[in-house]
PDB file of C-alpha atoms and ligand atoms in Angstrom:
ATOM      1  CA  MET A 786     -10.735   6.270 -18.791  1.00 78.00           C
ATOM      2  CA  GLN A 787      -8.076   4.748 -16.617  1.00 94.00           C
ATOM      3  CA  HIS A 788      -8.399   2.292 -13.725  1.00 98.00           C
ATOM      4  CA  VAL A 789      -5.763   1.897 -11.005  1.00 98.00           C
ATOM      5  CA  LEU A 790      -5.511  -1.834 -10.344  1.00 98.00           C
ATOM      6  CA  SER A 791      -1.840  -2.724 -10.012  1.00 98.00           C
ATOM      7  CA  VAL A 792       1.539  -1.067  -9.522  1.00 98.00           C
ATOM      8  CA  LYS A 793       2.490  -2.643 -12.840  1.00 97.00           C
ATOM      9  CA  GLN A 794       0.735   0.368 -14.403  1.00 97.00           C
ATOM     10  CA  PHE A 795       3.393   2.665 -12.935  1.00 97.00           C
ATOM     11  CA  ALA A 796       6.374   1.243 -14.762  1.00 95.00           C
ATOM     12  CA  ASP A 797       6.730   4.601 -16.542  1.00 94.00           C
ATOM     13  CA  LYS A 798       9.207   6.537 -14.382  1.00 95.00           C
ATOM     14  CA  LYS A 799       8.101   9.820 -15.967  1.00 97.00           C
ATOM     15  CA  LEU A 800       4.600   9.236 -14.641  1.00 97.00           C
ATOM     16  CA  LEU A 801       5.947   8.422 -11.170  1.00 97.00           C
ATOM     17  CA  ASP A 802       8.121  11.547 -11.219  1.00 97.00           C
ATOM     18  CA  ALA A 803       5.184  13.716 -12.259  1.00 98.00           C
ATOM     19  CA  LEU A 804       2.916  12.271  -9.566  1.00 98.00           C
ATOM     20  CA  PHE A 805       5.585  12.679  -6.877  1.00 98.00           C
ATOM     21  CA  LYS A 806       6.368  16.236  -7.948  1.00 98.00           C
ATOM     22  CA  ARG A 807       2.686  17.097  -7.688  1.00 98.00           C
ATOM     23  CA  ALA A 808       2.360  15.282  -4.343  1.00 98.00           C
ATOM     24  CA  ALA A 809       5.287  17.333  -2.995  1.00 98.00           C
ATOM     25  CA  GLU A 810       3.533  20.498  -4.171  1.00 98.00           C
ATOM     26  CA  PHE A 811       0.360  19.504  -2.316  1.00 98.00           C
ATOM     27  CA  GLN A 812       2.458  18.692   0.737  1.00 98.00           C
ATOM     28  CA  ALA A 813       3.931  22.206   0.708  1.00 98.00           C
ATOM     29  CA  MET A 814       0.619  24.011   0.109  1.00 98.00           C
ATOM     30  CA  LYS A 815      -1.779  25.360   2.681  1.00 97.00           C
ATOM     31  CA  PRO A 816      -5.118  23.516   2.382  1.00 96.00           C
ATOM     32  CA  SER A 817      -6.778  26.852   1.609  1.00 96.00           C
ATOM     33  CA  ASP A 818      -4.610  27.063  -1.550  1.00 97.00           C
ATOM     34  CA  TYR A 819      -5.557  23.642  -2.937  1.00 98.00           C
ATOM     35  CA  PRO A 820      -7.155  23.733  -6.394  1.00 98.00           C
ATOM     36  CA  ASP A 821     -10.560  22.118  -6.930  1.00 97.00           C
ATOM     37  CA  PRO A 822     -10.134  19.853  -9.967  1.00 97.00           C
ATOM     38  CA  LEU A 823     -12.747  17.435  -8.587  1.00 98.00           C
ATOM     39  CA  LYS A 824     -15.454  20.094  -8.418  1.00 97.00           C
ATOM     40  CA  ASN A 825     -18.674  18.557  -9.782  1.00 95.00           C
ATOM     41  CA  LYS A 826     -17.293  15.040  -9.361  1.00 98.00           C
ATOM     42  CA  ILE A 827     -18.720  12.488  -6.967  1.00 98.00           C
ATOM     43  CA  ILE A 828     -16.459   9.611  -5.948  1.00 98.00           C
ATOM     44  CA  ALA A 829     -17.771   6.523  -4.156  1.00 98.00           C
ATOM     45  CA  THR A 830     -15.657   4.733  -1.550  1.00 98.00           C
ATOM     46  CA  VAL A 831     -16.902   1.152  -1.280  1.00 97.00           C
ATOM     47  CA  PHE A 832     -15.079  -0.941   1.313  1.00 97.00           C
ATOM     48  CA  TYR A 833     -15.888  -4.629   1.826  1.00 96.00           C
ATOM     49  CA  GLU A 834     -13.015  -4.928   4.355  1.00 95.00           C
ATOM     50  CA  PRO A 835     -12.017  -2.748   7.317  1.00 92.00           C
ATOM     51  CA  SER A 836      -9.908   0.329   6.677  1.00 93.00           C
ATOM     52  CA  THR A 837      -8.810   3.455   8.518  1.00 94.00           C
ATOM     53  CA  ARG A 838      -6.031   5.079   6.498  1.00 96.00           C
ATOM     54  CA  THR A 839      -6.992   4.123   2.969  1.00 97.00           C
ATOM     55  CA  ARG A 840     -10.631   5.136   3.196  1.00 97.00           C
ATOM     56  CA  LEU A 841     -10.118   8.279   5.262  1.00 97.00           C
ATOM     57  CA  SER A 842      -7.137   9.544   3.269  1.00 98.00           C
ATOM     58  CA  PHE A 843      -8.995   8.989  -0.017  1.00 98.00           C
ATOM     59  CA  GLU A 844     -12.060  10.715   1.401  1.00 98.00           C
ATOM     60  CA  SER A 845      -9.912  13.580   2.635  1.00 98.00           C
ATOM     61  CA  ALA A 846      -8.104  13.813  -0.725  1.00 98.00           C
ATOM     62  CA  ILE A 847     -11.398  13.829  -2.644  1.00 98.00           C
ATOM     63  CA  GLN A 848     -12.824  16.619  -0.490  1.00 98.00           C
ATOM     64  CA  ARG A 849      -9.560  18.608  -0.376  1.00 98.00           C
ATOM     65  CA  LEU A 850      -9.748  18.736  -4.192  1.00 98.00           C
ATOM     66  CA  GLY A 851     -13.329  19.961  -4.216  1.00 98.00           C
ATOM     67  CA  GLY A 852     -15.038  16.616  -4.929  1.00 98.00           C
ATOM     68  CA  LYS A 853     -18.015  15.075  -3.168  1.00 98.00           C
ATOM     69  CA  LEU A 854     -18.331  11.661  -1.625  1.00 97.00           C
ATOM     70  CA  LEU A 855     -20.607   8.669  -1.489  1.00 97.00           C
ATOM     71  CA  THR A 856     -19.387   6.212   1.043  1.00 94.00           C
ATOM     72  CA  VAL A 857     -20.136   2.612   1.978  1.00 89.00           C
ATOM     73  CA  GLU A 858     -17.695   2.036   4.796  1.00 81.00           C
ATOM     74  CA  ASN A 859     -18.886  -1.475   5.588  1.00 88.00           C
ATOM     75  CA  ALA A 860     -20.059  -2.838   2.268  1.00 87.00           C
ATOM     76  CA  ALA A 861     -19.767  -6.417   3.520  1.00 89.00           C
ATOM     77  CA  GLY A 862     -22.340  -5.738   6.241  1.00 85.00           C
ATOM     78  CA  SER A 863     -24.506  -2.901   4.998  1.00 82.00           C
ATOM     79  CA  SER A 864     -24.652  -3.103   1.192  1.00 84.00           C
ATOM     80  CA  SER A 865     -26.848  -5.406  -0.882  1.00 86.00           C
ATOM     81  CA  GLN A 866     -24.015  -7.941  -0.835  1.00 84.00           C
ATOM     82  CA  VAL A 867     -25.765  -9.115   2.340  1.00 82.00           C
ATOM     83  CA  LYS A 868     -28.767 -10.011   0.151  1.00 87.00           C
ATOM     84  CA  GLY A 869     -26.513 -11.861  -2.261  1.00 88.00           C
ATOM     85  CA  GLU A 870     -25.877  -9.164  -4.874  1.00 91.00           C
ATOM     86  CA  SER A 871     -22.750  -9.788  -6.948  1.00 94.00           C
ATOM     87  CA  LEU A 872     -19.838  -7.354  -6.947  1.00 96.00           C
ATOM     88  CA  GLU A 873     -20.380  -6.811 -10.671  1.00 97.00           C
ATOM     89  CA  ASP A 874     -24.007  -5.771 -10.179  1.00 97.00           C
ATOM     90  CA  ALA A 875     -23.079  -3.465  -7.308  1.00 96.00           C
ATOM     91  CA  ILE A 876     -20.494  -1.749  -9.521  1.00 98.00           C
ATOM     92  CA  ARG A 877     -22.974  -1.411 -12.416  1.00 98.00           C
ATOM     93  CA  VAL A 878     -25.413   0.283 -10.058  1.00 97.00           C
ATOM     94  CA  ILE A 879     -22.853   2.624  -8.453  1.00 97.00           C
ATOM     95  CA  ASN A 880     -21.765   3.608 -11.992  1.00 98.00           C
ATOM     96  CA  GLY A 881     -25.067   5.453 -12.227  1.00 98.00           C
ATOM     97  CA  TYR A 882     -24.326   7.552  -9.163  1.00 98.00           C
ATOM     98  CA  ALA A 883     -20.585   8.279  -9.092  1.00 98.00           C
ATOM     99  CA  ASP A 884     -17.740   9.384 -11.388  1.00 98.00           C
ATOM    100  CA  GLY A 885     -15.194   7.048  -9.824  1.00 98.00           C
ATOM    101  CA  ILE A 886     -15.020   4.210  -7.291  1.00 98.00           C
ATOM    102  CA  VAL A 887     -12.365   3.519  -4.693  1.00 98.00           C
ATOM    103  CA  MET A 888     -12.891  -0.050  -3.526  1.00 98.00           C
ATOM    104  CA  ARG A 889     -11.457  -2.625  -1.144  1.00 98.00           C
ATOM    105  CA  HIS A 890     -12.502  -6.246  -1.244  1.00 97.00           C
ATOM    106  CA  PRO A 891     -11.206  -9.454   0.363  1.00 96.00           C
ATOM    107  CA  GLU A 892     -10.907 -11.393  -2.902  1.00 96.00           C
ATOM    108  CA  MET A 893      -7.815 -11.335  -5.085  1.00 97.00           C
ATOM    109  CA  GLY A 894      -8.668 -10.037  -8.530  1.00 98.00           C
ATOM    110  CA  SER A 895     -11.878  -8.317  -7.360  1.00 98.00           C
ATOM    111  CA  ALA A 896     -10.689  -4.899  -8.539  1.00 98.00           C
ATOM    112  CA  GLU A 897     -10.098  -6.321 -12.025  1.00 98.00           C
ATOM    113  CA  ARG A 898     -13.553  -7.876 -11.996  1.00 98.00           C
ATOM    114  CA  ALA A 899     -15.031  -4.527 -11.039  1.00 98.00           C
ATOM    115  CA  ALA A 900     -13.052  -2.738 -13.741  1.00 98.00           C
ATOM    116  CA  ALA A 901     -14.278  -5.234 -16.346  1.00 98.00           C
ATOM    117  CA  VAL A 902     -17.853  -3.987 -15.930  1.00 98.00           C
ATOM    118  CA  SER A 903     -17.325  -0.406 -14.749  1.00 98.00           C
ATOM    119  CA  THR A 904     -17.917   2.659 -16.904  1.00 98.00           C
ATOM    120  CA  VAL A 905     -16.071   4.871 -14.383  1.00 98.00           C
ATOM    121  CA  PRO A 906     -12.503   4.537 -13.045  1.00 98.00           C
ATOM    122  CA  ILE A 907     -11.959   1.869 -10.378  1.00 98.00           C
ATOM    123  CA  ILE A 908      -9.186   2.515  -7.871  1.00 98.00           C
ATOM    124  CA  ASN A 909      -8.010  -0.607  -6.075  1.00 98.00           C
ATOM    125  CA  GLY A 910      -7.746   0.100  -2.339  1.00 98.00           C
ATOM    126  CA  GLY A 911      -6.676  -3.504  -1.706  1.00 98.00           C
ATOM    127  CA  ASP A 912      -7.916  -6.760  -3.240  1.00 98.00           C
ATOM    128  CA  GLY A 913      -7.304  -9.634  -0.857  1.00 97.00           C
ATOM    129  CA  GLY A 914      -3.642 -10.601  -0.673  1.00 96.00           C
ATOM    130  CA  ASN A 915      -3.014  -9.406  -4.204  1.00 97.00           C
ATOM    131  CA  GLU A 916      -2.259  -5.688  -4.483  1.00 98.00           C
ATOM    132  CA  HIS A 917      -2.582  -2.303  -2.825  1.00 98.00           C
ATOM    133  CA  PRO A 918      -1.166  -0.081  -5.544  1.00 98.00           C
ATOM    134  CA  THR A 919      -1.862   3.381  -4.116  1.00 98.00           C
ATOM    135  CA  GLN A 920      -0.214   2.393  -0.825  1.00 98.00           C
ATOM    136  CA  ALA A 921       2.930   1.377  -2.709  1.00 98.00           C
ATOM    137  CA  LEU A 922       2.988   4.728  -4.488  1.00 98.00           C
ATOM    138  CA  PHE A 923       3.270   6.696  -1.275  1.00 98.00           C
ATOM    139  CA  ASP A 924       5.611   4.122   0.256  1.00 98.00           C
ATOM    140  CA  LEU A 925       7.938   4.843  -2.640  1.00 98.00           C
ATOM    141  CA  PHE A 926       7.346   8.591  -2.302  1.00 98.00           C
ATOM    142  CA  THR A 927       8.349   8.357   1.373  1.00 98.00           C
ATOM    143  CA  MET A 928      11.520   6.413   0.516  1.00 98.00           C
ATOM    144  CA  GLN A 929      12.447   9.020  -2.058  1.00 98.00           C
ATOM    145  CA  GLU A 930      11.659  11.908   0.282  1.00 97.00           C
ATOM    146  CA  SER A 931      13.810  10.378   3.027  1.00 97.00           C
ATOM    147  CA  ARG A 932      16.700   8.986   1.011  1.00 96.00           C
ATOM    148  CA  GLY A 933      16.774  11.268  -2.056  1.00 96.00           C
ATOM    149  CA  LYS A 934      16.652   8.424  -4.572  1.00 96.00           C
ATOM    150  CA  ILE A 935      15.606   4.790  -4.921  1.00 98.00           C
ATOM    151  CA  ASP A 936      18.391   3.411  -7.134  1.00 98.00           C
ATOM    152  CA  GLY A 937      21.154   1.826  -5.095  1.00 98.00           C
ATOM    153  CA  LEU A 938      19.071   1.258  -1.952  1.00 98.00           C
ATOM    154  CA  LYS A 939      19.197  -1.961   0.041  1.00 98.00           C
ATOM    155  CA  ILE A 940      15.593  -2.605   0.969  1.00 98.00           C
ATOM    156  CA  GLY A 941      14.389  -5.182   3.482  1.00 98.00           C
ATOM    157  CA  ILE A 942      10.754  -6.236   3.163  1.00 98.00           C
ATOM    158  CA  ALA A 943       9.631  -8.190   6.178  1.00 98.00           C
ATOM    159  CA  GLY A 944       6.493  -9.918   7.364  1.00 97.00           C
ATOM    160  CA  ASP A 945       3.754 -12.005   5.837  1.00 97.00           C
ATOM    161  CA  LEU A 946       5.042 -12.009   2.277  1.00 98.00           C
ATOM    162  CA  LYS A 947       2.517 -14.636   1.280  1.00 97.00           C
ATOM    163  CA  HIS A 948      -0.597 -12.668   2.271  1.00 97.00           C
ATOM    164  CA  SER A 949       0.338  -8.969   2.580  1.00 98.00           C
ATOM    165  CA  ARG A 950      -0.939  -7.051  -0.422  1.00 98.00           C
ATOM    166  CA  THR A 951       1.168  -4.077   0.666  1.00 98.00           C
ATOM    167  CA  GLN A 952       4.328  -6.199   0.557  1.00 97.00           C
ATOM    168  CA  GLN A 953       3.314  -7.666  -2.805  1.00 97.00           C
ATOM    169  CA  SER A 954       2.796  -4.203  -4.277  1.00 98.00           C
ATOM    170  CA  ILE A 955       5.913  -2.545  -2.872  1.00 98.00           C
ATOM    171  CA  ILE A 956       8.085  -5.475  -3.994  1.00 98.00           C
ATOM    172  CA  ARG A 957       6.747  -5.104  -7.522  1.00 97.00           C
ATOM    173  CA  LEU A 958       7.142  -1.333  -7.528  1.00 98.00           C
ATOM    174  CA  VAL A 959      10.703  -1.108  -6.163  1.00 98.00           C
ATOM    175  CA  SER A 960      11.796  -3.886  -8.511  1.00 97.00           C
ATOM    176  CA  LEU A 961      11.445  -1.324 -11.323  1.00 96.00           C
ATOM    177  CA  PHE A 962      14.531   0.334  -9.828  1.00 97.00           C
ATOM    178  CA  ASP A 963      18.115  -0.745  -9.367  1.00 97.00           C
ATOM    179  CA  VAL A 964      17.729  -1.952  -5.772  1.00 98.00           C
ATOM    180  CA  GLU A 965      18.859  -4.948  -3.751  1.00 98.00           C
ATOM    181  CA  LEU A 966      15.950  -6.637  -2.007  1.00 98.00           C
ATOM    182  CA  PHE A 967      16.022  -8.695   1.170  1.00 98.00           C
ATOM    183  CA  LEU A 968      12.766 -10.595   1.584  1.00 98.00           C
ATOM    184  CA  ILE A 969      12.461 -11.525   5.248  1.00 98.00           C
ATOM    185  CA  SER A 970       9.804 -13.965   6.437  1.00 98.00           C
ATOM    186  CA  PRO A 971       9.359 -17.410   7.959  1.00 97.00           C
ATOM    187  CA  GLU A 972       9.607 -20.108   5.288  1.00 97.00           C
ATOM    188  CA  SER A 973       5.866 -20.911   5.451  1.00 96.00           C
ATOM    189  CA  ILE A 974       4.855 -17.362   4.469  1.00 97.00           C
ATOM    190  CA  LYS A 975       7.592 -16.485   2.015  1.00 98.00           C
ATOM    191  CA  LEU A 976       6.916 -14.703  -1.256  1.00 98.00           C
ATOM    192  CA  PRO A 977       4.778 -16.921  -3.536  1.00 97.00           C
ATOM    193  CA  GLU A 978       6.846 -18.607  -6.237  1.00 98.00           C
ATOM    194  CA  GLU A 979       5.148 -16.808  -9.148  1.00 97.00           C
ATOM    195  CA  ARG A 980       6.039 -13.444  -7.588  1.00 97.00           C
ATOM    196  CA  ALA A 981       9.630 -14.563  -7.004  1.00 98.00           C
ATOM    197  CA  GLN A 982       9.742 -15.640 -10.654  1.00 98.00           C
ATOM    198  CA  GLU A 983       8.572 -12.144 -11.668  1.00 97.00           C
ATOM    199  CA  LEU A 984      11.572 -10.708  -9.829  1.00 98.00           C
ATOM    200  CA  ARG A 985      13.936 -13.136 -11.564  1.00 98.00           C
ATOM    201  CA  ASP A 986      12.393 -12.252 -14.925  1.00 96.00           C
ATOM    202  CA  ASN A 987      12.957  -8.550 -14.133  1.00 93.00           C
ATOM    203  CA  GLY A 988      16.575  -9.195 -13.246  1.00 97.00           C
ATOM    204  CA  THR A 989      16.022  -7.882  -9.701  1.00 97.00           C
ATOM    205  CA  THR A 990      18.670  -8.836  -7.148  1.00 98.00           C
ATOM    206  CA  PHE A 991      16.899 -10.404  -4.189  1.00 98.00           C
ATOM    207  CA  HIS A 992      17.673 -12.632  -1.244  1.00 98.00           C
ATOM    208  CA  GLU A 993      15.159 -14.658   0.764  1.00 98.00           C
ATOM    209  CA  LEU A 994      15.911 -14.812   4.489  1.00 98.00           C
ATOM    210  CA  THR A 995      14.058 -16.155   7.503  1.00 97.00           C
ATOM    211  CA  ASN A 996      15.249 -13.329   9.785  1.00 95.00           C
ATOM    212  CA  TRP A 997      17.002  -9.970   9.512  1.00 96.00           C
ATOM    213  CA  LYS A 998      19.901 -10.745  11.883  1.00 94.00           C
ATOM    214  CA  ASN A 999      22.694 -10.736   9.318  1.00 95.00           C
ATOM    215  CA  VAL A1000      21.460  -7.891   7.130  1.00 98.00           C
ATOM    216  CA  ILE A1001      19.734  -5.355   9.359  1.00 98.00           C
ATOM    217  CA  SER A1002      22.835  -3.177   9.819  1.00 98.00           C
ATOM    218  CA  ASP A1003      23.237  -2.866   6.023  1.00 98.00           C
ATOM    219  CA  LEU A1004      19.672  -1.886   5.149  1.00 98.00           C
ATOM    220  CA  ASP A1005      18.645   1.585   3.957  1.00 98.00           C
ATOM    221  CA  VAL A1006      14.954   0.812   4.276  1.00 98.00           C
ATOM    222  CA  LEU A1007      13.182  -1.759   6.411  1.00 98.00           C
ATOM    223  CA  TYR A1008       9.552  -2.158   5.369  1.00 98.00           C
ATOM    224  CA  CYS A1009       7.574  -4.091   7.991  1.00 98.00           C
ATOM    225  CA  ASN A1010       3.987  -5.306   8.120  1.00 97.00           C
ATOM    226  CA  ARG A1011       1.913  -7.361  10.529  1.00 97.00           C
ATOM    227  CA  ILE A1012       1.064 -11.031   9.981  1.00 97.00           C
ATOM    228  CA  GLN A1013      -2.278 -10.868   8.143  1.00 96.00           C
ATOM    229  CA  LYS A1014      -4.511 -12.483  10.764  1.00 95.00           C
ATOM    230  CA  GLU A1015      -7.683 -12.338   8.654  1.00 94.00           C
ATOM    231  CA  ARG A1016      -6.126 -14.578   5.975  1.00 95.00           C
ATOM    232  CA  TYR A1017      -5.661 -17.548   8.370  1.00 96.00           C
ATOM    233  CA  GLU A1018      -8.479 -20.047   8.802  1.00 95.00           C
ATOM    234  CA  ASP A1019      -6.952 -21.595  11.918  1.00 96.00           C
ATOM    235  CA  PRO A1020      -6.032 -18.975  14.588  1.00 95.00           C
ATOM    236  CA  LYS A1021      -3.270 -21.316  15.801  1.00 96.00           C
ATOM    237  CA  ASP A1022      -1.447 -20.905  12.480  1.00 95.00           C
ATOM    238  CA  TYR A1023      -1.526 -17.134  12.982  1.00 95.00           C
ATOM    239  CA  GLU A1024      -0.439 -17.327  16.620  1.00 94.00           C
ATOM    240  CA  ALA A1025       2.518 -19.508  15.701  1.00 94.00           C
ATOM    241  CA  LEU A1026       3.834 -16.710  13.467  1.00 96.00           C
ATOM    242  CA  ILE A1027       3.220 -13.476  15.393  1.00 90.00           C
ATOM    243  CA  ASP A1028       6.651 -13.264  17.022  1.00 89.00           C
ATOM    244  CA  SER A1029       8.545 -14.133  13.874  1.00 90.00           C
ATOM    245  CA  VAL A1030       9.101 -10.585  12.608  1.00 90.00           C
ATOM    246  CA  TYR A1031       8.852  -8.448  15.751  1.00 96.00           C
ATOM    247  CA  LEU A1032      10.982  -5.293  15.626  1.00 98.00           C
ATOM    248  CA  THR A1033      12.439  -4.137  18.952  1.00 98.00           C
ATOM    249  CA  LEU A1034      14.296  -0.921  19.759  1.00 98.00           C
ATOM    250  CA  ASP A1035      17.469  -2.950  20.406  1.00 98.00           C
ATOM    251  CA  THR A1036      17.320  -4.220  16.840  1.00 98.00           C
ATOM    252  CA  VAL A1037      16.629  -0.730  15.481  1.00 98.00           C
ATOM    253  CA  LYS A1038      19.732   0.565  17.288  1.00 98.00           C
ATOM    254  CA  THR A1039      21.854  -1.738  15.107  1.00 98.00           C
ATOM    255  CA  MET A1040      20.547  -0.058  11.939  1.00 98.00           C
ATOM    256  CA  LYS A1041      22.327   2.729  10.036  1.00 98.00           C
ATOM    257  CA  PRO A1042      21.455   6.161  11.438  1.00 98.00           C
ATOM    258  CA  GLU A1043      20.065   7.272   8.057  1.00 98.00           C
ATOM    259  CA  ALA A1044      17.984   4.100   7.524  1.00 98.00           C
ATOM    260  CA  ILE A1045      14.202   4.360   7.645  1.00 98.00           C
ATOM    261  CA  ILE A1046      11.542   2.014   8.972  1.00 98.00           C
ATOM    262  CA  LEU A1047       8.259   1.900   7.078  1.00 98.00           C
ATOM    263  CA  ASP A1048       5.035   0.039   7.796  1.00 98.00           C
ATOM    264  CA  PRO A1049       1.698   0.485   6.030  1.00 98.00           C
ATOM    265  CA  LEU A1050      -0.005   0.191   9.447  1.00 98.00           C
ATOM    266  CA  PRO A1051      -1.924  -0.947  11.376  1.00 97.00           C
ATOM    267  CA  ARG A1052       1.013  -2.024  13.529  1.00 96.00           C
ATOM    268  CA  VAL A1053      -0.199  -5.114  15.378  1.00 94.00           C
ATOM    269  CA  ASP A1054       2.314  -7.114  17.393  1.00 91.00           C
ATOM    270  CA  ASN A1055       5.087  -6.334  14.929  1.00 96.00           C
ATOM    271  CA  ILE A1056       6.832  -3.104  16.041  1.00 98.00           C
ATOM    272  CA  ALA A1057       7.539  -2.289  19.687  1.00 98.00           C
ATOM    273  CA  PRO A1058       5.974   1.075  20.692  1.00 98.00           C
ATOM    274  CA  GLU A1059       9.414   2.353  21.895  1.00 98.00           C
ATOM    275  CA  VAL A1060      10.575   2.330  18.253  1.00 98.00           C
ATOM    276  CA  ASP A1061       8.173   5.201  17.470  1.00 98.00           C
ATOM    277  CA  SER A1062      10.420   7.851  18.999  1.00 98.00           C
ATOM    278  CA  ASP A1063      13.534   6.628  17.165  1.00 98.00           C
ATOM    279  CA  PRO A1064      14.355   9.003  14.260  1.00 98.00           C
ATOM    280  CA  ARG A1065      14.415   6.027  11.875  1.00 98.00           C
ATOM    281  CA  ALA A1066      10.702   5.336  12.446  1.00 98.00           C
ATOM    282  CA  ALA A1067       9.003   6.884   9.407  1.00 98.00           C
ATOM    283  CA  TYR A1068       5.657   5.070   9.405  1.00 98.00           C
ATOM    284  CA  PHE A1069       3.442   7.886  10.671  1.00 98.00           C
ATOM    285  CA  ARG A1070       5.009  10.305   8.184  1.00 98.00           C
ATOM    286  CA  GLN A1071       4.432   7.616   5.534  1.00 98.00           C
ATOM    287  CA  ALA A1072       0.725   7.443   6.464  1.00 98.00           C
ATOM    288  CA  ALA A1073       0.451  11.238   6.258  1.00 98.00           C
ATOM    289  CA  ASN A1074       2.002  11.165   2.768  1.00 98.00           C
ATOM    290  CA  GLY A1075      -0.884   8.950   1.662  1.00 98.00           C
ATOM    291  CA  LEU A1076      -3.061  12.034   1.442  1.00 98.00           C
ATOM    292  CA  PHE A1077      -0.717  13.994  -0.853  1.00 98.00           C
ATOM    293  CA  VAL A1078       0.051  11.119  -3.214  1.00 98.00           C
ATOM    294  CA  ARG A1079      -3.645  10.209  -3.437  1.00 98.00           C
ATOM    295  CA  MET A1080      -4.457  13.850  -4.208  1.00 98.00           C
ATOM    296  CA  ALA A1081      -1.906  13.797  -7.041  1.00 98.00           C
ATOM    297  CA  LEU A1082      -3.325  10.513  -8.321  1.00 98.00           C
ATOM    298  CA  LEU A1083      -6.946  11.714  -8.239  1.00 98.00           C
ATOM    299  CA  GLU A1084      -6.049  14.921 -10.064  1.00 98.00           C
ATOM    300  CA  TRP A1085      -4.205  12.897 -12.743  1.00 97.00           C
ATOM    301  CA  LEU A1086      -7.144  10.475 -13.124  1.00 97.00           C
ATOM    302  CA  PHE A1087     -10.000  12.936 -13.213  1.00 95.00           C
ATOM    303  CA  VAL A1088      -8.669  16.041 -14.942  1.00 91.00           C
TER     304      VAL A1088
HETATM  305  C1  LIG B 613      -2.861  -2.392   4.868  1.00 53.52           C
HETATM  306  C2  LIG B 613      -3.890  -3.210   4.124  1.00 53.52           C
HETATM  307  O1  LIG B 613      -5.087  -3.065   4.310  1.00 53.52           O
HETATM  308  O2  LIG B 613      -3.426  -3.998   3.311  1.00 53.52           O
HETATM  309  N1  LIG B 613      -3.391  -1.281   5.512  1.00 53.52           N
HETATM  310  C3  LIG B 613      -3.384  -0.083   4.845  1.00 53.52           C
HETATM  311  O3  LIG B 613      -4.119   0.094   3.907  1.00 53.52           O
HETATM  312  N2  LIG B 613      -2.523   0.854   5.240  1.00 53.52           N
HETATM  313  C4  LIG B 613      -1.940  -3.178   5.714  1.00 53.52           C
HETATM  314  C5  LIG B 613      -2.501  -4.144   6.692  1.00 53.52           C
HETATM  315  O4  LIG B 613      -3.700  -4.220   6.918  1.00 53.52           O
HETATM  316  O5  LIG B 613      -1.676  -4.859   7.285  1.00 53.52           O
END
């Protein structure tokens, strides 16, 4: 049995290649030709935090592959957590009903806690500001699809690098490759020191910048994300940061024609709507790829 908790588990490039090859096959297939490797499997999606893409694309992937679903879309408000049940007990109980659990939870390390007691695979759909490993997989897939390869790319990662689990996961995943990273954020929400140390230990070339002015025209990939409002106790601290990494069409026009702009979405006050029709905007295609990569991942986990 295998859990999916962190992108660190995908350090094996052969595994990444195999998953991406399979995802590309799913992408090219008509839904009526999909196999049904999840037939007779029931997967639970248990979300203690809001989600649109992650929950729906997992639920679509599960059903596209012939599996069935149990879903708790608002576990924080409608599960027995409201009565005070621990996450561990909830997982032990769901173990009796499902063959796998996709979960999202506001606390860092919650997916590991769940995995420690679970008898079925746990897939981390986001644990606080820690990781969002399956998102990073299809972010990487989208980079590869658009640019042919990852090695040699100059990748800008912008936004709330302190709190964004998507940024944390993609930074870790692309650092397995020979890339040059530009980490772009206001000083107060820069990448936590222990994560920066991980990059140094890996020998990854990275630069920390407070804005993209001097590098934007050199980037092959700009990966944006909103300031993570829900992680701020004082709304004033959030409001002070919202304009700090706002991408306008004028800025996009200074980028290389073949560059791509990614964002895990939701886009909230961080990319101007006019950018959507620029050919460099790849974020809706990225979201669509979530289905195919999650299908490949589910097939690998459950077959
Ligand atoms: C992200 C998340 O929940 O971390 N959303 C997603 O899953 N695509 C990004 C975000 O909320 O900013």
